[in-house]
PDB file of C-alpha atoms in Angstrom:
ATOM      1  CA  MET A 847      -0.374   0.357   0.721  1.00 92.00           C
ATOM      2  CA  LYS A 848       0.971   3.149  -0.384  1.00 96.00           C
ATOM      3  CA  LEU A 849       1.859   4.962   3.468  1.00 97.00           C
ATOM      4  CA  GLY A 850       1.904   8.745   3.213  1.00 98.00           C
ATOM      5  CA  PHE A 851       3.681  10.578   6.287  1.00 98.00           C
ATOM      6  CA  ILE A 852       2.705  14.316   6.834  1.00 98.00           C
ATOM      7  CA  LYS A 853       4.214  16.260   9.614  1.00 95.00           C
ATOM      8  CA  SER A 854       1.922  16.511  12.552  1.00 91.00           C
ATOM      9  CA  ASN A 855       0.324  20.019  13.620  1.00 89.00           C
ATOM     10  CA  PHE A 856      -0.276  19.765  16.650  1.00 85.00           C
ATOM     11  CA  PRO A 857       0.933  22.030  18.595  1.00 85.00           C
ATOM     12  CA  ASN A 858       4.603  22.526  20.016  1.00 88.00           C
ATOM     13  CA  GLU A 859       4.561  19.276  17.947  1.00 93.00           C
ATOM     14  CA  ARG A 860       8.718  18.628  17.666  1.00 95.00           C
ATOM     15  CA  ARG A 861       9.085  14.414  17.817  1.00 96.00           C
ATOM     16  CA  ILE A 862       9.776  12.575  14.481  1.00 97.00           C
ATOM     17  CA  PRO A 863       8.214   9.064  14.122  1.00 97.00           C
ATOM     18  CA  LEU A 864      10.375   7.666  11.280  1.00 98.00           C
ATOM     19  CA  LEU A 865      14.482   8.517  10.073  1.00 98.00           C
ATOM     20  CA  PRO A 866      15.604   7.508   7.369  1.00 98.00           C
ATOM     21  CA  GLU A 867      18.440   5.517   8.739  1.00 97.00           C
ATOM     22  CA  HIS A 868      15.194   2.994   9.726  1.00 97.00           C
ATOM     23  CA  ILE A 869      13.468   2.538   6.717  1.00 97.00           C
ATOM     24  CA  LYS A 870      14.723  -0.709   5.064  1.00 93.00           C
ATOM     25  CA  GLN A 871      12.474  -3.500   4.119  1.00 91.00           C
ATOM     26  CA  PHE A 872       9.208  -1.893   4.140  1.00 95.00           C
ATOM     27  CA  ALA A 873       6.093  -4.090   2.545  1.00 94.00           C
ATOM     28  CA  ASN A 874       4.444  -0.489   2.248  1.00 95.00           C
ATOM     29  CA  SER A 875       5.363   2.851  -0.706  1.00 96.00           C
ATOM     30  CA  ILE A 876       6.076   5.316   1.470  1.00 97.00           C
ATOM     31  CA  TYR A 877       5.863   8.838   0.584  1.00 98.00           C
ATOM     32  CA  ILE A 878       7.326  11.898   2.647  1.00 98.00           C
ATOM     33  CA  GLU A 879       5.800  15.683   2.771  1.00 98.00           C
ATOM     34  CA  SER A 880       8.503  17.876   2.313  1.00 98.00           C
ATOM     35  CA  GLY A 881      10.299  18.843   5.606  1.00 97.00           C
ATOM     36  CA  PHE A 882       8.773  16.320   7.464  1.00 98.00           C
ATOM     37  CA  GLY A 883      12.591  16.408   9.760  1.00 97.00           C
ATOM     38  CA  ASP A 884      12.955  19.692   9.792  1.00 97.00           C
ATOM     39  CA  PHE A 885      12.681  19.991  13.231  1.00 96.00           C
ATOM     40  CA  LEU A 886      15.839  16.988  13.586  1.00 97.00           C
ATOM     41  CA  ALA A 887      17.686  18.833  10.224  1.00 98.00           C
ATOM     42  CA  ILE A 888      17.620  15.450   8.275  1.00 98.00           C
ATOM     43  CA  PRO A 889      16.734  17.075   4.585  1.00 98.00           C
ATOM     44  CA  ASP A 890      14.343  15.432   2.328  1.00 98.00           C
ATOM     45  CA  GLU A 891      17.068  14.249   0.611  1.00 98.00           C
ATOM     46  CA  ASP A 892      17.930  12.145   3.473  1.00 98.00           C
ATOM     47  CA  TYR A 893      14.135  10.390   2.119  1.00 98.00           C
ATOM     48  CA  LEU A 894      14.828  10.119  -1.017  1.00 97.00           C
ATOM     49  CA  LYS A 895      18.211   7.977  -0.543  1.00 97.00           C
ATOM     50  CA  ALA A 896      16.126   5.946   1.334  1.00 97.00           C
ATOM     51  CA  GLY A 897      13.796   5.015  -1.600  1.00 96.00           C
ATOM     52  CA  CYS A 898      10.541   7.538  -0.633  1.00 97.00           C
ATOM     53  CA  THR A 899       9.306  10.051  -2.374  1.00 98.00           C
ATOM     54  CA  ILE A 900       8.318  13.165  -1.881  1.00 98.00           C
ATOM     55  CA  LEU A 901       5.513  15.116  -2.488  1.00 98.00           C
ATOM     56  CA  SER A 902       3.210  17.838  -0.730  1.00 98.00           C
ATOM     57  CA  ARG A 903       0.898  18.299   1.380  1.00 98.00           C
ATOM     58  CA  SER A 904      -1.951  17.830  -0.517  1.00 97.00           C
ATOM     59  CA  GLU A 905      -0.589  15.492  -2.429  1.00 98.00           C
ATOM     60  CA  ILE A 906       0.197  12.550   0.684  1.00 98.00           C
ATOM     61  CA  PHE A 907      -3.399  13.081   1.221  1.00 98.00           C
ATOM     62  CA  ALA A 908      -4.764  12.934  -2.806  1.00 97.00           C
ATOM     63  CA  SER A 909      -2.224   9.810  -3.687  1.00 96.00           C
ATOM     64  CA  CYS A 910      -1.800   8.023  -0.059  1.00 97.00           C
ATOM     65  CA  ASP A 911      -4.135   4.847   1.128  1.00 95.00           C
ATOM     66  CA  SER A 912      -2.363   5.342   4.170  1.00 97.00           C
ATOM     67  CA  ILE A 913      -2.085   8.720   6.553  1.00 98.00           C
ATOM     68  CA  PHE A 914       0.342   8.463   8.690  1.00 98.00           C
ATOM     69  CA  SER A 915       0.852  11.697  11.890  1.00 97.00           C
ATOM     70  CA  LEU A 916       2.542  11.260  14.451  1.00 96.00           C
ATOM     71  CA  LYS A 917      -0.704  13.063  16.583  1.00 92.00           C
ATOM     72  CA  ILE A 918      -5.203  13.568  15.642  1.00 90.00           C
ATOM     73  CA  ILE A 919      -5.590  15.300  12.374  1.00 94.00           C
ATOM     74  CA  GLN A 920      -6.689  18.688  12.967  1.00 93.00           C
ATOM     75  CA  PRO A 921      -9.857  19.802  11.002  1.00 95.00           C
ATOM     76  CA  SER A 922      -7.627  22.771   8.908  1.00 95.00           C
ATOM     77  CA  ASP A 923      -6.726  19.050   7.095  1.00 96.00           C
ATOM     78  CA  TYR A 924     -10.117  17.946   7.609  1.00 97.00           C
ATOM     79  CA  ASP A 925     -11.426  18.915   3.864  1.00 97.00           C
ATOM     80  CA  MET A 926      -8.378  16.969   2.917  1.00 98.00           C
ATOM     81  CA  ILE A 927      -9.109  13.235   3.841  1.00 97.00           C
ATOM     82  CA  ARG A 928     -10.718  10.845   1.308  1.00 97.00           C
ATOM     83  CA  GLN A 929     -12.957   8.109   1.422  1.00 97.00           C
ATOM     84  CA  ASN A 930     -11.719   4.671   3.013  1.00 96.00           C
ATOM     85  CA  GLN A 931      -8.901   6.002   4.149  1.00 97.00           C
ATOM     86  CA  VAL A 932      -6.335   4.321   6.602  1.00 97.00           C
ATOM     87  CA  ILE A 933      -5.053   7.066   9.173  1.00 97.00           C
ATOM     88  CA  ILE A 934      -2.851   5.665  12.225  1.00 97.00           C
ATOM     89  CA  GLY A 935      -1.094   7.449  14.499  1.00 96.00           C
ATOM     90  CA  TRP A 936      -1.864   7.984  18.389  1.00 94.00           C
ATOM     91  CA  THR A 937      -6.289   8.994  17.676  1.00 92.00           C
ATOM     92  CA  HIS A 938      -7.254   8.851  21.084  1.00 88.00           C
ATOM     93  CA  PRO A 939     -10.467   7.853  19.596  1.00 89.00           C
ATOM     94  CA  LEU A 940     -12.688   7.984  23.079  1.00 81.00           C
ATOM     95  CA  GLY A 941     -11.070  11.141  24.176  1.00 77.00           C
ATOM     96  CA  SER A 942      -9.788  14.271  21.968  1.00 79.00           C
ATOM     97  CA  GLY A 943     -10.314  12.612  18.780  1.00 86.00           C
ATOM     98  CA  LYS A 944     -13.741  11.525  19.520  1.00 89.00           C
ATOM     99  CA  GLU A 945     -14.979  15.012  17.252  1.00 92.00           C
ATOM    100  CA  PHE A 946     -12.484  13.234  14.194  1.00 95.00           C
ATOM    101  CA  MET A 947     -14.398   9.773  15.340  1.00 95.00           C
ATOM    102  CA  GLU A 948     -18.116  11.104  14.384  1.00 95.00           C
ATOM    103  CA  THR A 949     -17.122  13.972  11.883  1.00 96.00           C
ATOM    104  CA  GLN A 950     -14.736  11.993   9.772  1.00 97.00           C
ATOM    105  CA  ALA A 951     -14.014   8.646  10.452  1.00 96.00           C
ATOM    106  CA  LEU A 952     -17.871   7.572  10.569  1.00 96.00           C
ATOM    107  CA  PRO A 953     -19.153   9.281   7.441  1.00 97.00           C
ATOM    108  CA  LYS A 954     -16.232   8.956   5.283  1.00 97.00           C
ATOM    109  CA  ASN A 955     -15.294   5.371   6.171  1.00 97.00           C
ATOM    110  CA  LEU A 956     -12.400   5.301   7.908  1.00 97.00           C
ATOM    111  CA  TYR A 957      -9.855   3.618   8.746  1.00 97.00           C
ATOM    112  CA  VAL A 958      -8.537   4.374  11.790  1.00 97.00           C
ATOM    113  CA  LEU A 959      -5.726   2.645  13.767  1.00 97.00           C
ATOM    114  CA  ASP A 960      -4.686   4.130  17.113  1.00 96.00           C
ATOM    115  CA  ILE A 961      -1.349   3.298  17.955  1.00 94.00           C
ATOM    116  CA  ASP A 962      -2.326   3.761  21.522  1.00 88.00           C
ATOM    117  CA  ASN A 963       1.112   1.681  23.602  1.00 85.00           C
ATOM    118  CA  GLN A 964      -0.939  -0.071  25.510  1.00 86.00           C
ATOM    119  CA  GLU A 965      -4.103  -1.633  23.615  1.00 90.00           C
ATOM    120  CA  PRO A 966      -3.169   0.158  19.657  1.00 95.00           C
ATOM    121  CA  THR A 967      -6.391  -1.208  18.259  1.00 95.00           C
ATOM    122  CA  MET A 968      -7.948  -0.026  14.628  1.00 96.00           C
ATOM    123  CA  TYR A 969     -11.770   1.675  14.900  1.00 96.00           C
ATOM    124  CA  HIS A 970     -13.918   1.115  11.700  1.00 96.00           C
ATOM    125  CA  GLN A 971     -17.717   2.693  12.217  1.00 94.00           C
ATOM    126  CA  GLY A 972     -17.914   2.906  15.432  1.00 91.00           C
ATOM    127  CA  LYS A 973     -16.214  -0.695  16.103  1.00 94.00           C
ATOM    128  CA  ALA A 974     -13.501  -1.743  18.275  1.00 94.00           C
ATOM    129  CA  TYR A 975     -10.850  -4.369  16.953  1.00 95.00           C
ATOM    130  CA  PRO A 976      -7.780  -4.806  19.122  1.00 94.00           C
ATOM    131  CA  THR A 977      -4.416  -6.180  17.094  1.00 94.00           C
ATOM    132  CA  LYS A 978      -2.591  -8.767  17.382  1.00 93.00           C
ATOM    133  CA  LEU A 979       0.351  -7.199  15.573  1.00 95.00           C
ATOM    134  CA  ILE A 980       1.600  -4.413  17.678  1.00 95.00           C
ATOM    135  CA  PRO A 981       2.872  -5.849  20.722  1.00 94.00           C
ATOM    136  CA  LYS A 982       0.734  -3.425  24.339  1.00 91.00           C
ATOM    137  CA  ASN A 983       3.467  -1.756  25.879  1.00 90.00           C
ATOM    138  CA  PHE A 984       5.945  -1.754  22.586  1.00 93.00           C
ATOM    139  CA  VAL A 985       6.553   1.932  23.197  1.00 93.00           C
ATOM    140  CA  TYR A 986       6.636   3.094  26.794  1.00 93.00           C
ATOM    141  CA  GLN A 987      10.031   4.917  26.648  1.00 94.00           C
ATOM    142  CA  ASN A 988       7.683   7.673  25.378  1.00 93.00           C
ATOM    143  CA  SER A 989       5.338   7.398  28.278  1.00 93.00           C
ATOM    144  CA  PHE A 990       8.291   7.408  30.602  1.00 95.00           C
ATOM    145  CA  TYR A 991       9.941  10.674  28.661  1.00 96.00           C
ATOM    146  CA  ALA A 992       6.073  12.015  29.359  1.00 95.00           C
ATOM    147  CA  GLY A 993       6.747  11.879  32.983  1.00 96.00           C
ATOM    148  CA  TYR A 994      10.617  12.358  33.477  1.00 97.00           C
ATOM    149  CA  ALA A 995      10.568  16.053  31.258  1.00 97.00           C
ATOM    150  CA  GLY A 996       7.448  16.896  31.525  1.00 97.00           C
ATOM    151  CA  VAL A 997       8.333  17.069  35.374  1.00 97.00           C
ATOM    152  CA  LEU A 998      11.708  18.897  34.757  1.00 97.00           C
ATOM    153  CA  HIS A 999       9.481  21.402  33.257  1.00 97.00           C
ATOM    154  CA  ALA A1000       6.683  21.491  35.620  1.00 97.00           C
ATOM    155  CA  LEU A1001       9.358  23.047  37.957  1.00 97.00           C
ATOM    156  CA  LEU A1002      11.038  25.110  36.345  1.00 97.00           C
ATOM    157  CA  SER A1003       8.129  27.444  34.811  1.00 97.00           C
ATOM    158  CA  PHE A1004       7.022  27.718  39.229  1.00 97.00           C
ATOM    159  CA  GLY A1005      10.409  28.372  39.158  1.00 97.00           C
ATOM    160  CA  LEU A1006      11.218  25.223  42.199  1.00 96.00           C
ATOM    161  CA  LEU A1007      13.452  22.567  42.423  1.00 94.00           C
ATOM    162  CA  PRO A1008      12.993  21.277  45.703  1.00 93.00           C
ATOM    163  CA  ASP A1009      14.804  20.286  48.719  1.00 91.00           C
ATOM    164  CA  SER A1010      13.779  17.972  51.127  1.00 89.00           C
ATOM    165  CA  ASP A1011      12.102  19.994  52.855  1.00 91.00           C
ATOM    166  CA  LEU A1012       9.587  19.393  50.587  1.00 95.00           C
ATOM    167  CA  GLU A1013       7.410  16.414  50.172  1.00 96.00           C
ATOM    168  CA  VAL A1014       6.826  15.180  47.499  1.00 97.00           C
ATOM    169  CA  ALA A1015       3.514  12.735  46.281  1.00 97.00           C
ATOM    170  CA  ILE A1016       3.772  10.850  43.416  1.00 97.00           C
ATOM    171  CA  LEU A1017       0.960   9.071  42.553  1.00 97.00           C
ATOM    172  CA  GLY A1018       0.599   5.690  40.308  1.00 95.00           C
ATOM    173  CA  SER A1019       3.284   3.252  38.506  1.00 92.00           C
ATOM    174  CA  GLY A1020       2.603   2.871  35.745  1.00 92.00           C
ATOM    175  CA  ASN A1021       5.509   4.452  33.188  1.00 93.00           C
ATOM    176  CA  THR A1022       5.180   8.091  32.975  1.00 95.00           C
ATOM    177  CA  ALA A1023       4.944   7.822  37.178  1.00 96.00           C
ATOM    178  CA  GLN A1024       7.998   6.300  36.949  1.00 96.00           C
ATOM    179  CA  GLY A1025       9.924   8.955  34.363  1.00 97.00           C
ATOM    180  CA  ALA A1026       8.218  11.022  36.618  1.00 97.00           C
ATOM    181  CA  PHE A1027      10.097   9.362  39.742  1.00 97.00           C
ATOM    182  CA  HIS A1028      13.062   9.184  37.396  1.00 96.00           C
ATOM    183  CA  ALA A1029      13.913  12.977  36.893  1.00 96.00           C
ATOM    184  CA  ILE A1030      12.117  13.890  40.897  1.00 96.00           C
ATOM    185  CA  SER A1031      14.473  11.548  42.789  1.00 95.00           C
ATOM    186  CA  LYS A1032      17.339  13.623  40.822  1.00 93.00           C
ATOM    187  CA  ILE A1033      16.680  16.827  43.013  1.00 94.00           C
ATOM    188  CA  THR A1034      16.292  15.440  46.459  1.00 94.00           C
ATOM    189  CA  SER A1035      15.097  12.273  48.268  1.00 93.00           C
ATOM    190  CA  SER A1036      11.599  13.589  50.163  1.00 95.00           C
ATOM    191  CA  VAL A1037       9.490  11.533  47.684  1.00 96.00           C
ATOM    192  CA  GLN A1038       6.785   9.019  48.397  1.00 96.00           C
ATOM    193  CA  LEU A1039       5.052   5.822  45.409  1.00 96.00           C
ATOM    194  CA  PHE A1040       1.717   5.670  45.906  1.00 97.00           C
ATOM    195  CA  TYR A1041      -0.517   3.242  43.931  1.00 93.00           C
ATOM    196  CA  ARG A1042      -3.598   1.951  43.669  1.00 90.00           C
ATOM    197  CA  LYS A1043      -4.185   0.266  46.220  1.00 93.00           C
ATOM    198  CA  THR A1044      -2.207   2.489  48.688  1.00 95.00           C
ATOM    199  CA  LEU A1045      -3.791   5.758  48.021  1.00 95.00           C
ATOM    200  CA  PRO A1046      -5.864   5.570  51.258  1.00 94.00           C
ATOM    201  CA  GLN A1047      -2.602   6.301  52.616  1.00 96.00           C
ATOM    202  CA  PHE A1048      -2.096   9.170  50.723  1.00 96.00           C
ATOM    203  CA  LYS A1049      -5.267  10.757  51.232  1.00 95.00           C
ATOM    204  CA  GLN A1050      -5.024  10.884  54.918  1.00 95.00           C
ATOM    205  CA  GLN A1051      -2.076  12.861  54.827  1.00 94.00           C
ATOM    206  CA  LEU A1052      -3.266  14.588  52.087  1.00 95.00           C
ATOM    207  CA  ASP A1053      -1.884  18.155  53.788  1.00 94.00           C
ATOM    208  CA  LYS A1054       1.957  16.854  54.095  1.00 95.00           C
ATOM    209  CA  TYR A1055       2.890  17.244  51.196  1.00 97.00           C
ATOM    210  CA  SER A1056       3.909  20.480  49.021  1.00 97.00           C
ATOM    211  CA  ILE A1057       4.800  19.057  45.077  1.00 97.00           C
ATOM    212  CA  ILE A1058       1.550  16.259  44.034  1.00 98.00           C
ATOM    213  CA  ILE A1059       2.811  14.550  40.417  1.00 97.00           C
ATOM    214  CA  ASN A1060      -0.597  12.509  39.426  1.00 96.00           C
ATOM    215  CA  GLY A1061       0.843  10.079  36.900  1.00 95.00           C
ATOM    216  CA  ILE A1062      -3.261   8.127  36.398  1.00 92.00           C
ATOM    217  CA  GLU A1063      -5.393   8.670  34.070  1.00 88.00           C
ATOM    218  CA  VAL A1064      -8.996   7.982  34.728  1.00 86.00           C
ATOM    219  CA  GLY A1065     -10.729   9.191  31.457  1.00 76.00           C
ATOM    220  CA  ASP A1066     -14.292  10.972  31.718  1.00 73.00           C
ATOM    221  CA  ALA A1067     -15.664   7.368  33.094  1.00 74.00           C
ATOM    222  CA  GLY A1068     -13.145   7.343  35.815  1.00 81.00           C
ATOM    223  CA  THR A1069     -13.513   7.878  39.327  1.00 90.00           C
ATOM    224  CA  PRO A1070     -10.907  11.117  40.099  1.00 92.00           C
ATOM    225  CA  ILE A1071      -7.827  10.601  41.827  1.00 94.00           C
ATOM    226  CA  MET A1072      -8.169  13.617  43.807  1.00 95.00           C
ATOM    227  CA  THR A1073     -11.804  15.150  44.490  1.00 95.00           C
ATOM    228  CA  ILE A1074     -12.707  18.922  44.176  1.00 95.00           C
ATOM    229  CA  GLU A1075     -13.077  18.371  47.947  1.00 96.00           C
ATOM    230  CA  GLU A1076     -10.117  16.374  49.022  1.00 96.00           C
ATOM    231  CA  GLN A1077      -8.473  19.505  47.047  1.00 96.00           C
ATOM    232  CA  ALA A1078      -9.109  21.938  49.227  1.00 96.00           C
ATOM    233  CA  GLN A1079      -7.536  19.778  52.403  1.00 96.00           C
ATOM    234  CA  LEU A1080      -3.681  20.919  50.950  1.00 97.00           C
ATOM    235  CA  LYS A1081      -1.802  23.593  52.138  1.00 96.00           C
ATOM    236  CA  LYS A1082      -2.073  26.530  50.794  1.00 96.00           C
ATOM    237  CA  GLY A1083       0.277  26.663  48.006  1.00 97.00           C
ATOM    238  CA  THR A1084       0.592  23.050  46.855  1.00 97.00           C
ATOM    239  CA  PHE A1085       1.575  22.595  43.220  1.00 98.00           C
ATOM    240  CA  ILE A1086      -0.045  19.011  41.536  1.00 98.00           C
ATOM    241  CA  ILE A1087       1.385  18.023  38.521  1.00 97.00           C
ATOM    242  CA  ASP A1088      -0.662  15.851  36.133  1.00 96.00           C
ATOM    243  CA  ILE A1089       1.433  14.307  34.286  1.00 95.00           C
ATOM    244  CA  ALA A1090      -0.799  12.194  32.988  1.00 92.00           C
ATOM    245  CA  ALA A1091      -2.511  15.241  31.610  1.00 90.00           C
ATOM    246  CA  ASP A1092      -5.687  14.006  32.068  1.00 87.00           C
ATOM    247  CA  ALA A1093      -7.842  17.346  31.783  1.00 88.00           C
ATOM    248  CA  GLY A1094     -11.042  17.222  34.656  1.00 88.00           C
ATOM    249  CA  ASN A1095     -10.875  13.691  35.635  1.00 89.00           C
ATOM    250  CA  ALA A1096      -7.993  12.461  37.632  1.00 92.00           C
ATOM    251  CA  ILE A1097      -7.992  15.297  39.121  1.00 94.00           C
ATOM    252  CA  GLU A1098     -11.064  17.029  39.462  1.00 94.00           C
ATOM    253  CA  GLY A1099     -11.747  20.172  37.953  1.00 93.00           C
ATOM    254  CA  ASN A1100      -8.496  20.648  36.330  1.00 94.00           C
ATOM    255  CA  GLU A1101      -7.592  22.359  33.484  1.00 94.00           C
ATOM    256  CA  LEU A1102      -5.186  21.484  29.901  1.00 93.00           C
ATOM    257  CA  THR A1103      -2.673  24.877  30.372  1.00 95.00           C
ATOM    258  CA  THR A1104       0.126  25.752  27.435  1.00 93.00           C
ATOM    259  CA  VAL A1105       3.834  25.835  27.136  1.00 93.00           C
ATOM    260  CA  THR A1106       3.185  29.754  27.100  1.00 93.00           C
ATOM    261  CA  ASP A1107       0.727  29.710  30.535  1.00 96.00           C
ATOM    262  CA  SER A1108       1.941  26.608  31.761  1.00 96.00           C
ATOM    263  CA  VAL A1109       0.663  26.677  35.541  1.00 98.00           C
ATOM    264  CA  TYR A1110      -2.859  28.488  36.583  1.00 97.00           C
ATOM    265  CA  GLU A1111      -3.725  29.260  40.427  1.00 97.00           C
ATOM    266  CA  LYS A1112      -6.763  28.887  41.895  1.00 96.00           C
ATOM    267  CA  ASN A1113      -7.692  28.154  45.302  1.00 96.00           C
ATOM    268  CA  GLY A1114      -3.911  28.999  46.566  1.00 97.00           C
ATOM    269  CA  ILE A1115      -3.404  25.630  44.758  1.00 97.00           C
ATOM    270  CA  TYR A1116      -0.962  25.801  41.063  1.00 98.00           C
ATOM    271  CA  TYR A1117      -1.106  23.432  38.711  1.00 98.00           C
ATOM    272  CA  TYR A1118       0.564  22.335  35.252  1.00 97.00           C
ATOM    273  CA  THR A1119      -1.554  19.764  32.621  1.00 96.00           C
ATOM    274  CA  ILE A1120       0.339  19.723  29.829  1.00 94.00           C
ATOM    275  CA  PRO A1121      -0.799  17.770  26.823  1.00 88.00           C
ATOM    276  CA  ASN A1122       2.148  15.822  25.203  1.00 89.00           C
ATOM    277  CA  THR A1123       5.256  16.607  27.582  1.00 94.00           C
ATOM    278  CA  PRO A1124       7.382  13.623  25.478  1.00 94.00           C
ATOM    279  CA  THR A1125       7.986  16.114  22.775  1.00 94.00           C
ATOM    280  CA  PHE A1126      10.488  18.187  25.687  1.00 95.00           C
ATOM    281  CA  ALA A1127      12.654  15.031  24.558  1.00 95.00           C
ATOM    282  CA  TYR A1128      12.257  14.891  20.851  1.00 96.00           C
ATOM    283  CA  ARG A1129      15.581  14.832  19.946  1.00 96.00           C
ATOM    284  CA  ASN A1130      15.175  11.104  22.646  1.00 95.00           C
ATOM    285  CA  ILE A1131      11.954  10.557  21.728  1.00 96.00           C
ATOM    286  CA  SER A1132      12.375  10.297  18.482  1.00 97.00           C
ATOM    287  CA  LYS A1133      14.397   7.360  17.953  1.00 96.00           C
ATOM    288  CA  ILE A1134      13.338   5.602  19.858  1.00 95.00           C
ATOM    289  CA  LEU A1135       9.575   6.002  17.605  1.00 96.00           C
ATOM    290  CA  SER A1136      11.150   5.501  14.651  1.00 97.00           C
ATOM    291  CA  GLU A1137      13.119   2.368  15.161  1.00 97.00           C
ATOM    292  CA  GLN A1138       9.357   0.635  17.319  1.00 96.00           C
ATOM    293  CA  PHE A1139       6.971   1.840  14.793  1.00 96.00           C
ATOM    294  CA  SER A1140       9.299   0.400  12.433  1.00 96.00           C
ATOM    295  CA  GLN A1141       9.274  -2.530  13.472  1.00 95.00           C
ATOM    296  CA  TYR A1142       5.660  -3.065  14.199  1.00 95.00           C
ATOM    297  CA  ILE A1143       3.693  -0.701  12.192  1.00 95.00           C
ATOM    298  CA  PHE A1144       5.560   0.831   8.733  1.00 95.00           C
ATOM    299  CA  LYS A1145       7.381  -2.735   7.666  1.00 94.00           C
ATOM    300  CA  GLU A1146       3.731  -4.252   8.021  1.00 92.00           C
ATOM    301  CA  ASP A1147       2.031  -3.903   4.907  1.00 94.00           C
ATOM    302  CA  ILE A1148      -0.900  -2.502   6.597  1.00 95.00           C
ATOM    303  CA  SER A1149      -3.815  -3.690   3.991  1.00 93.00           C
ATOM    304  CA  ASN A1150      -2.634  -6.216   7.011  1.00 94.00           C
ATOM    305  CA  PHE A1151      -4.303  -4.439   9.746  1.00 95.00           C
ATOM    306  CA  ILE A1152      -7.702  -3.806   7.383  1.00 93.00           C
ATOM    307  CA  ASP A1153      -7.703  -8.005   7.357  1.00 93.00           C
ATOM    308  CA  GLU A1154      -8.170  -7.694  10.954  1.00 91.00           C
ATOM    309  CA  VAL A1155     -11.109  -6.033  10.694  1.00 88.00           C
ATOM    310  CA  ALA A1156     -12.744  -8.560   7.921  1.00 77.00           C
ATOM    311  CA  ASP A1157     -11.443 -11.833  10.484  1.00 69.00           C
TER     312      ASP A1157
END
């Protein structure tokens, strides 16, 4: 199949999900948008030497059976999406990508391969088909760097590098929480980790902590990790870093923040909830993504993912 790669126009995204050095023995013909590698100073010529065809963005949409966009395709590109195309990337069909699924995927009969790290799944006509071709946790390093880079960015944005006098709590045990611990444990040893089973212990001493880092995502149908009432028990000046970026859900009522306005204050509590923090370490992450995506997705004939739906 013709697999086209477009530059993600998601705000502040800089990761390059395919590097020329990993383009080997692909079962698909590869088409690259001109300037695809700009953030890593990779010229179009390097992709040409690797056997790719360089096209404009509109030409990619017009000529390719499958479109890879690292982050969800933005409304500015909707008119170029054609019937029956395969859309691949972090599409978040049940979250931030709901509008895309409703306005594009359903009416245009799109096959949407959401490459979620834990549950890579093909979506077609409102139904989900978990894929057996991509293993679970295949890009866990991306989540690790989300916690690692995100915590460092949050602390510097807040203007605080904690010392041993400030108690820190990390909520969660997954890749993101592990990355957060890796970052902050290099600065201070006054860190406690709490898992879902030990959250009651954390909640018995809410006013103890100066920094709370949440690495648990619950979604809009889940029970909050910290309710509004519980947040009211925190001491003034507490800094909540929602590294899971599950705005309004895990930390009830909190709001997404941006790179330019990364921290806000409400009722004496400070909040950081920036999505897409792995992009802060885009030079590290690009190589990891390219290696793993090439092995499990790009080398595979894309039609095989469609066949799983038919089966």
